[in-house]
CSV table of C-alpha atoms and ligand atoms in Angstrom, one decimal:
chain,number,residue,atom,x,y,z
A,1,MET,CA,30.9,-22.3,31.0
A,2,TRP,CA,32.0,-19.0,32.3
A,3,HIS,CA,35.8,-19.2,32.2
A,4,SER,CA,36.3,-20.9,28.8
A,5,ASN,CA,34.2,-22.2,25.9
A,6,ARG,CA,34.5,-22.9,22.2
A,7,LEU,CA,33.6,-19.4,21.2
A,8,MET,CA,36.0,-17.7,23.6
A,9,LYS,CA,38.8,-20.0,22.4
A,10,ALA,CA,38.0,-19.3,18.7
A,11,LEU,CA,37.8,-15.5,19.2
A,12,GLY,CA,40.8,-15.4,21.6
A,13,ILE,CA,38.9,-13.5,24.2
A,14,ARG,CA,39.1,-13.7,28.0
A,15,TYR,CA,35.5,-12.9,28.7
A,16,PRO,CA,32.3,-13.9,26.8
A,17,ILE,CA,31.3,-10.3,26.2
A,18,ILE,CA,31.1,-8.6,22.8
A,19,GLN,CA,30.5,-4.9,22.2
A,20,ALA,CA,28.0,-4.6,19.4
A,21,GLY,CA,29.1,-3.0,16.2
A,22,MET,CA,27.0,0.2,16.2
A,23,ALA,CA,27.1,2.0,12.9
A,24,GLY,CA,26.7,5.8,12.9
A,25,GLY,CA,29.8,7.0,14.8
A,26,VAL,CA,29.1,5.2,18.1
A,27,THR,CA,32.0,2.7,18.0
A,28,THR,CA,35.0,5.0,18.1
A,29,PRO,CA,38.4,3.2,17.9
A,30,GLU,CA,38.8,4.2,21.6
A,31,LEU,CA,35.6,2.3,22.6
A,32,VAL,CA,36.5,-0.8,20.5
A,33,ALA,CA,40.1,-0.9,21.8
A,34,ALA,CA,39.0,-0.3,25.4
A,35,VAL,CA,36.6,-3.3,25.2
A,36,SER,CA,39.2,-5.6,23.6
A,37,ASN,CA,41.9,-4.4,26.0
A,38,ALA,CA,39.6,-5.3,29.0
A,39,GLY,CA,39.2,-8.9,27.7
A,40,GLY,CA,36.0,-8.6,25.6
A,41,LEU,CA,35.6,-8.3,21.9
A,42,GLY,CA,35.3,-4.7,20.6
A,43,THR,CA,33.6,-4.2,17.3
A,44,ILE,CA,33.8,-1.4,14.7
A,45,GLY,CA,30.4,-0.6,13.3
A,46,ALA,CA,31.4,-0.1,9.7
A,47,GLY,CA,27.9,-0.3,8.1
A,48,TYR,CA,27.9,3.3,7.0
A,49,LEU,CA,31.6,3.9,6.6
A,50,ASN,CA,33.2,4.3,3.2
A,51,LEU,CA,36.4,2.5,2.3
A,52,GLU,CA,38.8,5.1,3.6
A,53,GLN,CA,36.9,5.4,6.9
A,54,THR,CA,36.8,1.7,7.3
A,55,ARG,CA,40.5,1.3,6.7
A,56,ALA,CA,41.4,4.3,9.0
A,57,SER,CA,39.2,3.0,11.8
A,58,ILE,CA,40.8,-0.5,11.6
A,59,ARG,CA,44.3,1.0,11.7
A,60,LYS,CA,43.5,3.2,14.6
A,61,VAL,CA,42.1,0.3,16.6
A,62,LYS,CA,45.3,-1.7,15.8
A,63,GLN,CA,47.3,1.2,17.2
A,64,LEU,CA,45.3,1.1,20.4
A,65,THR,CA,45.2,-2.7,21.0
A,66,ASN,CA,47.0,-5.8,20.1
A,67,LYS,CA,43.9,-7.9,21.1
A,68,PRO,CA,41.3,-9.3,18.7
A,69,PHE,CA,38.5,-7.1,17.5
A,70,ALA,CA,35.7,-7.4,14.9
A,71,VAL,CA,34.3,-5.3,12.1
A,72,ASN,CA,30.6,-5.3,11.5
A,73,LEU,CA,29.1,-4.8,8.0
A,74,PHE,CA,25.7,-4.5,6.5
A,75,THR,CA,24.8,-7.2,4.0
A,76,PRO,CA,23.6,-4.9,1.2
A,77,GLU,CA,20.0,-4.4,0.1
A,78,THR,CA,19.4,-2.9,-3.3
A,79,PRO,CA,15.8,-2.0,-3.7
A,80,GLU,CA,14.4,-0.2,-6.8
A,81,VAL,CA,14.0,3.5,-6.4
A,82,VAL,CA,10.4,4.4,-7.1
A,83,GLU,CA,10.4,8.2,-7.8
A,84,LYS,CA,6.8,8.7,-6.9
A,85,ASP,CA,7.3,7.1,-3.4
A,86,VAL,CA,10.4,9.2,-2.9
A,87,ALA,CA,8.5,12.4,-3.8
A,88,GLN,CA,5.7,11.4,-1.4
A,89,ALA,CA,8.2,10.7,1.5
A,90,ASN,CA,9.9,14.0,0.8
A,91,GLU,CA,6.6,15.8,1.2
A,92,TRP,CA,5.9,14.1,4.5
A,93,LEU,CA,9.5,15.0,5.7
A,94,ARG,CA,9.2,18.6,4.5
A,95,PRO,CA,8.0,20.2,7.8
A,96,PHE,CA,11.1,18.8,9.6
A,97,ARG,CA,13.5,20.0,6.9
A,98,GLU,CA,11.9,23.5,7.0
A,99,ALA,CA,12.1,23.7,10.8
A,100,LEU,CA,15.7,22.7,10.7
A,101,HIS,CA,16.5,25.0,7.8
A,102,ILE,CA,17.5,22.2,5.4
A,103,SER,CA,17.2,23.5,1.9
A,104,GLU,CA,18.7,20.5,0.0
A,105,ILE,CA,16.7,17.4,-0.7
A,106,PRO,CA,19.0,14.4,-0.7
A,107,GLU,CA,19.7,12.7,-4.0
A,108,VAL,CA,18.6,9.0,-3.9
A,109,LYS,CA,20.7,6.7,-6.0
A,110,GLU,CA,20.3,3.1,-6.8
A,111,GLU,CA,22.4,1.2,-4.1
A,112,HIS,CA,25.1,-1.1,-5.3
A,113,ALA,CA,26.7,-4.0,-3.5
A,114,ILE,CA,30.1,-3.0,-4.7
A,115,ILE,CA,31.1,-0.9,-1.7
A,116,PHE,CA,30.4,-3.8,0.5
A,117,GLU,CA,32.5,-6.1,-1.6
A,118,GLN,CA,35.3,-3.6,-1.5
A,119,GLN,CA,34.9,-3.3,2.3
A,120,ILE,CA,35.5,-7.0,2.5
A,121,GLN,CA,38.7,-6.6,0.6
A,122,VAL,CA,39.8,-3.9,3.0
A,123,LEU,CA,39.2,-6.3,5.9
A,124,ILE,CA,41.2,-9.0,4.2
A,125,GLU,CA,44.1,-6.6,3.4
A,126,GLU,CA,44.1,-5.3,7.0
A,127,GLU,CA,44.0,-8.9,8.4
A,128,VAL,CA,41.0,-8.2,10.6
A,129,PRO,CA,40.4,-11.3,12.9
A,130,VAL,CA,36.6,-11.3,13.0
A,131,CYS,CA,33.9,-10.0,10.6
A,132,SER,CA,30.2,-9.9,11.7
A,133,PHE,CA,27.2,-9.2,9.5
A,134,THR,CA,23.6,-8.1,10.0
A,135,PHE,CA,20.6,-7.7,7.6
A,136,GLY,CA,21.2,-11.1,5.9
A,137,ILE,CA,23.8,-13.5,4.7
A,138,PRO,CA,26.4,-12.4,2.1
A,139,ASP,CA,27.0,-14.3,-1.1
A,140,ALA,CA,28.8,-17.6,-0.6
A,141,ASP,CA,31.9,-16.5,-2.6
A,142,LEU,CA,32.4,-13.4,-0.4
A,143,LEU,CA,32.1,-15.5,2.8
A,144,GLN,CA,34.5,-18.0,1.3
A,145,GLN,CA,37.1,-15.2,0.6
A,146,LEU,CA,37.0,-14.3,4.3
A,147,LYS,CA,37.2,-17.9,5.5
A,148,VAL,CA,40.2,-18.8,3.4
A,149,GLU,CA,42.0,-15.9,5.1
A,150,ASP,CA,41.1,-17.4,8.5
A,151,ILE,CA,38.8,-14.5,9.3
A,152,LEU,CA,36.0,-15.7,11.6
A,153,VAL,CA,32.6,-14.9,10.3
A,154,ILE,CA,29.5,-14.1,12.5
A,155,GLY,CA,26.0,-13.7,11.3
A,156,THR,CA,22.8,-12.3,12.9
A,157,ALA,CA,19.5,-14.1,13.3
A,158,THR,CA,16.2,-13.2,14.9
A,159,THR,CA,14.5,-16.6,14.6
A,160,VAL,CA,15.6,-20.2,14.7
A,161,ALA,CA,15.1,-20.5,10.9
A,162,GLU,CA,17.5,-17.6,10.4
A,163,ALA,CA,20.0,-19.2,12.8
A,164,LYS,CA,19.9,-22.4,10.7
A,165,ALA,CA,20.3,-20.4,7.5
A,166,ASN,CA,23.4,-18.8,9.0
A,167,GLU,CA,24.8,-22.2,10.0
A,168,ASP,CA,24.1,-23.7,6.6
A,169,SER,CA,25.9,-20.7,4.9
A,170,GLY,CA,29.1,-21.6,6.8
A,171,MET,CA,29.0,-18.8,9.5
A,172,ASP,CA,31.3,-19.7,12.4
A,173,MET,CA,28.9,-18.2,15.0
A,174,VAL,CA,25.6,-16.4,15.1
A,175,VAL,CA,24.2,-13.5,17.1
A,176,MET,CA,20.7,-14.3,18.2
A,177,GLN,CA,19.0,-10.8,18.4
A,178,GLY,CA,16.0,-10.8,20.7
A,179,SER,CA,13.2,-8.3,20.4
A,180,GLU,CA,14.6,-6.3,23.3
A,181,ALA,CA,17.5,-5.2,21.2
A,182,GLY,CA,18.3,-1.5,20.5
A,183,GLY,CA,18.9,-0.4,16.9
A,184,HIS,CA,17.8,-2.2,13.7
A,185,ARG,CA,16.3,-5.6,13.5
A,186,GLY,CA,18.5,-8.1,11.7
A,187,THR,CA,15.5,-10.0,10.3
A,188,PHE,CA,16.0,-11.2,6.8
A,189,LEU,CA,13.6,-14.2,6.4
A,190,GLY,CA,9.9,-13.6,6.7
A,191,ARG,CA,8.0,-10.7,8.3
A,192,PHE,CA,9.5,-8.5,11.0
A,193,GLU,CA,6.4,-8.7,13.1
A,194,GLU,CA,6.7,-12.5,13.4
A,195,ALA,CA,10.4,-12.3,14.3
A,196,MET,CA,10.0,-10.3,17.6
A,197,ILE,CA,11.1,-13.1,19.9
A,198,GLY,CA,12.4,-12.2,23.3
A,199,THR,CA,16.0,-13.2,24.1
A,200,MET,CA,15.0,-15.6,26.8
A,201,ALA,CA,12.8,-17.6,24.5
A,202,LEU,CA,15.1,-17.3,21.4
A,203,ILE,CA,18.4,-18.6,22.9
A,204,PRO,CA,17.3,-22.0,24.2
A,205,GLN,CA,15.3,-22.8,21.1
A,206,ALA,CA,18.2,-21.9,18.8
A,207,ALA,CA,20.6,-23.8,21.1
A,208,ASP,CA,18.6,-27.0,20.5
A,209,GLN,CA,18.6,-26.6,16.7
A,210,VAL,CA,22.0,-25.4,15.7
A,211,THR,CA,25.5,-26.5,16.6
A,212,ILE,CA,27.5,-23.3,15.9
A,213,PRO,CA,28.1,-21.1,19.0
A,214,LEU,CA,25.4,-18.6,19.8
A,215,ILE,CA,25.8,-15.0,20.9
A,216,ALA,CA,22.8,-13.6,22.9
A,217,ALA,CA,21.8,-10.0,22.2
A,218,GLY,CA,19.0,-7.8,23.3
A,219,GLY,CA,18.4,-6.3,26.7
A,220,ILE,CA,21.7,-7.4,28.3
A,221,ALA,CA,23.4,-4.7,30.2
A,222,ASP,CA,25.1,-6.2,33.2
A,223,GLY,CA,26.6,-9.4,34.6
A,224,ARG,CA,23.2,-10.9,35.4
A,225,GLY,CA,22.2,-10.7,31.7
A,226,VAL,CA,25.5,-12.2,30.6
A,227,LEU,CA,25.3,-15.1,33.0
A,228,ALA,CA,21.7,-15.7,32.1
A,229,SER,CA,22.6,-15.8,28.4
A,230,LEU,CA,25.3,-18.5,29.1
A,231,ILE,CA,22.8,-20.5,31.2
A,232,LEU,CA,20.3,-20.4,28.3
A,233,GLY,CA,22.7,-21.9,25.9
A,234,ALA,CA,24.7,-18.9,24.4
A,235,GLN,CA,28.5,-18.8,24.6
A,236,ALA,CA,28.7,-15.0,24.8
A,237,ALA,CA,26.6,-11.9,25.1
A,238,GLN,CA,26.6,-9.0,22.6
A,239,ILE,CA,25.8,-5.7,24.2
A,240,GLY,CA,24.9,-2.5,22.4
A,241,THR,CA,22.9,0.1,24.4
A,242,ALA,CA,25.0,-0.2,27.6
A,243,PHE,CA,28.2,0.4,25.6
A,244,LEU,CA,26.5,3.3,23.7
A,245,THR,CA,26.3,5.2,27.0
A,246,CYS,CA,30.0,4.7,27.8
A,247,ALA,CA,32.4,7.6,28.0
A,248,GLU,CA,34.4,6.4,24.9
A,249,SER,CA,31.3,6.0,22.7
A,250,GLY,CA,30.9,8.5,19.9
A,251,ALA,CA,27.1,8.8,20.4
A,252,ASN,CA,25.8,12.3,20.7
A,253,ASP,CA,25.7,13.3,24.4
A,254,LEU,CA,22.0,14.0,24.1
A,255,HIS,CA,21.5,10.4,22.9
A,256,LYS,CA,23.5,9.1,25.8
A,257,GLN,CA,21.6,11.2,28.3
A,258,ALA,CA,18.2,10.2,26.7
A,259,VAL,CA,19.1,6.5,27.2
A,260,LEU,CA,20.3,7.1,30.8
A,261,ASN,CA,17.1,8.9,31.7
A,262,SER,CA,14.7,6.6,30.0
A,263,ARG,CA,12.6,3.7,31.2
A,264,GLU,CA,11.9,0.2,29.9
A,265,ASP,CA,8.6,1.2,28.5
A,266,GLN,CA,9.8,4.1,26.4
A,267,SER,CA,11.5,2.4,23.5
A,268,MET,CA,9.4,1.4,20.5
A,269,LEU,CA,9.9,-0.1,17.1
A,270,THR,CA,9.9,2.4,14.2
A,271,SER,CA,10.8,2.2,10.5
A,272,SER,CA,10.2,5.9,9.9
A,273,PHE,CA,13.9,6.8,10.2
A,274,SER,CA,15.4,4.3,7.8
A,275,GLY,CA,12.7,2.2,6.2
A,276,LYS,CA,13.7,-0.8,8.3
A,277,PRO,CA,12.3,-1.5,11.8
A,278,ALA,CA,14.6,-0.4,14.6
A,279,ARG,CA,14.1,0.1,18.4
A,280,GLY,CA,14.6,3.5,19.8
A,281,ILE,CA,13.2,5.9,22.4
A,282,GLN,CA,9.9,7.1,21.2
A,283,ASN,CA,9.9,10.8,20.2
A,284,ASP,CA,8.0,13.3,18.2
A,285,PHE,CA,9.4,12.2,14.8
A,286,MET,CA,8.3,8.6,15.4
A,287,ILE,CA,4.9,9.6,16.6
A,288,LYS,CA,4.2,12.0,13.7
A,289,MET,CA,5.5,9.6,11.0
A,290,LYS,CA,4.0,6.4,12.3
A,291,LYS,CA,0.9,6.6,10.0
A,292,TYR,CA,3.1,6.9,6.9
A,293,GLU,CA,5.4,4.0,7.8
A,294,PRO,CA,3.7,1.4,5.4
A,295,ASP,CA,4.2,3.8,2.5
A,296,PHE,CA,7.8,5.1,3.2
A,297,PRO,CA,10.4,3.8,0.7
A,298,PRO,CA,12.3,0.7,2.0
A,299,TYR,CA,15.7,0.7,3.6
A,300,PRO,CA,18.2,2.2,2.7
A,301,ILE,CA,16.3,4.7,0.6
A,302,GLN,CA,14.3,6.2,3.6
A,303,ASN,CA,17.6,6.3,5.6
A,304,THR,CA,19.1,8.5,2.9
A,305,LEU,CA,16.1,10.8,2.9
A,306,THR,CA,16.2,11.3,6.7
A,307,LYS,CA,20.0,11.6,7.1
A,308,SER,CA,20.2,15.4,7.1
A,309,ILE,CA,17.2,15.6,9.4
A,310,ARG,CA,18.8,13.3,12.0
A,311,ARG,CA,22.2,15.1,11.7
A,312,LEU,CA,20.9,18.6,11.9
A,313,ALA,CA,18.5,17.7,14.8
A,314,GLY,CA,21.5,16.4,16.7
A,315,GLN,CA,23.5,19.6,16.0
A,316,GLN,CA,20.5,21.8,17.0
A,317,GLN,CA,19.9,19.8,20.2
A,318,ARG,CA,16.5,18.6,19.0
A,319,THR,CA,16.2,15.1,20.5
A,320,GLU,CA,12.6,15.0,19.4
A,321,TRP,CA,13.7,14.4,15.8
A,322,MET,CA,16.9,12.4,16.4
A,323,SER,CA,17.1,8.6,16.1
A,324,LEU,CA,17.6,7.6,19.7
A,325,TRP,CA,18.3,3.9,19.3
A,326,SER,CA,18.0,2.0,22.6
A,327,GLY,CA,17.2,-1.4,23.8
A,328,GLN,CA,14.6,-2.3,26.5
A,329,ASN,CA,17.1,-2.3,29.4
A,330,PRO,CA,18.1,1.4,29.7
A,331,ARG,CA,17.8,1.6,33.5
A,332,THR,CA,20.7,-0.8,34.0
A,333,CYS,CA,23.0,1.4,31.9
A,334,GLN,CA,25.3,3.7,33.9
A,335,GLY,CA,27.4,5.7,31.5
A,336,GLN,CA,30.7,4.7,33.0
A,337,SER,CA,33.9,3.9,31.0
A,338,ALA,CA,33.9,0.8,28.9
A,339,LYS,CA,36.6,-0.8,31.1
A,340,ASP,CA,34.5,-0.1,34.3
A,341,LEU,CA,31.4,-1.5,32.6
A,342,LEU,CA,33.3,-4.7,31.7
A,343,ASP,CA,35.0,-5.0,35.1
A,344,ASP,CA,31.7,-4.5,36.9
A,345,MET,CA,30.1,-7.2,34.8
A,346,ILE,CA,33.0,-9.6,35.4
A,347,ARG,CA,32.8,-9.0,39.2
A,348,GLN,CA,29.1,-9.5,39.2
A,349,ILE,CA,29.3,-12.8,37.2
A,350,GLU,CA,32.2,-14.1,39.4
A,351,HIS,CA,30.2,-13.4,42.5
A,352,MET,CA,27.1,-15.1,41.1
A,353,ALA,CA,28.9,-18.0,39.6
A,354,SER,CA,31.0,-18.8,42.6
B,1,FMN,C1,22.9,2.6,18.5
B,1,FMN,C2,22.8,1.2,18.0
B,1,FMN,C3,23.3,0.9,16.8
B,1,FMN,C4,23.4,-0.4,16.3
B,1,FMN,N1,24.0,-0.7,15.1
B,1,FMN,C5,24.2,-2.0,14.7
B,1,FMN,C6,25.0,-2.3,13.6
B,1,FMN,O1,25.5,-1.4,12.9
B,1,FMN,N2,25.2,-3.6,13.3
B,1,FMN,C7,24.6,-4.6,14.0
B,1,FMN,O2,24.9,-5.8,13.7
B,1,FMN,N3,23.9,-4.3,15.1
B,1,FMN,C8,23.6,-3.1,15.5
B,1,FMN,N4,22.9,-2.8,16.6
B,1,FMN,C9,22.2,-3.9,17.3
B,1,FMN,C10,23.2,-4.7,18.2
B,1,FMN,O3,24.0,-5.5,17.4
B,1,FMN,C11,22.5,-5.5,19.2
B,1,FMN,O4,21.6,-6.4,18.6
B,1,FMN,C12,21.7,-4.8,20.3
B,1,FMN,O5,22.4,-3.6,20.6
B,1,FMN,C13,21.5,-5.6,21.5
B,1,FMN,O6,20.6,-5.1,22.4
B,1,FMN,P1,20.9,-4.0,23.5
B,1,FMN,O7,21.0,-2.7,22.7
B,1,FMN,O8,19.7,-4.1,24.4
B,1,FMN,O9,22.2,-4.4,24.1
B,1,FMN,C14,22.8,-1.5,17.1
B,1,FMN,C15,22.3,-1.2,18.3
B,1,FMN,C16,22.3,0.1,18.8
B,1,FMN,C17,21.8,0.4,20.2
């Protein structure tokens, strides 16, 4: 169970530990390569990268490791832009822009799936070994293009129904994202509120219903969590928040410190930053914007509207307005190097499993 399983063989990794793709600059090539070099699977979070950045990031990782790694993409969502709703959201966001001296109001354009399709071509051209997705299942022909090139495809699910949908689509594996998880919810079928299942309940139920390998995610930050995931029926654990705090991560230092100094009861779900529910450390922005959440434009429109606020808040050291994504297990995170984190987890598992 611990030394070898179907997933580890397919991915070509020594340990059943996956560093989550975390879009927004967290997953530097140094972080991804450090995890892969230490025997896990590093993942480039390419959700917000353009084509040049995606290619450059992949090439840099290849320079730093000859081990397998993954690229994570966002299955596109293309909601209609309703000008009236955008104007209303801008009005609610105005006090933050004024305080941060942001004079420009971002232009919101209709989203197109074309960048995503081109990203997939980049992955094929660069012969990336593994591609993972969140926010839904891509069109069958796109998945097929990856599969014929022997690129392993991994989906994300937050319920058993979503796990089955991933299996039916031909995904090779699926990340089961529990409600403890930091960052955005991957929910794509039904209501978000009904898909808040804890990792411990989600994994065994999914294991009984699907046959593709499961990857547990949400609240796992050390060897205890990894081993528990395997016992529950997963074949690997995907870890986000703990890797975010690592030295090689590109997260803003204020973000890292906020996670390292936070408690299990401080992260909340919010859709105020992006229009899609995500877990982060509660701050002034989340508290003030909560009442408007039902009326904010959907993801990714709201994400575009708050982008400069989040960026400038980071530059001006105003953590109260930054998106401080974090899972529910921050006390276990230690902010060491990625290799030390992986080595510590392995030692812990070996001790417990022996
Ligand atoms: C800062 C941050 C960014 C994230 N970005 C992504 C992403 O781009 N794609 C994705 O599939 N998951 C993303 N996630 C979610 C992770 O894949 C994973 O579900 C989660 O980190 C697991 O919970 P944990 O944070 O408690 O380890 C992100 C998580 C964090 C903390």
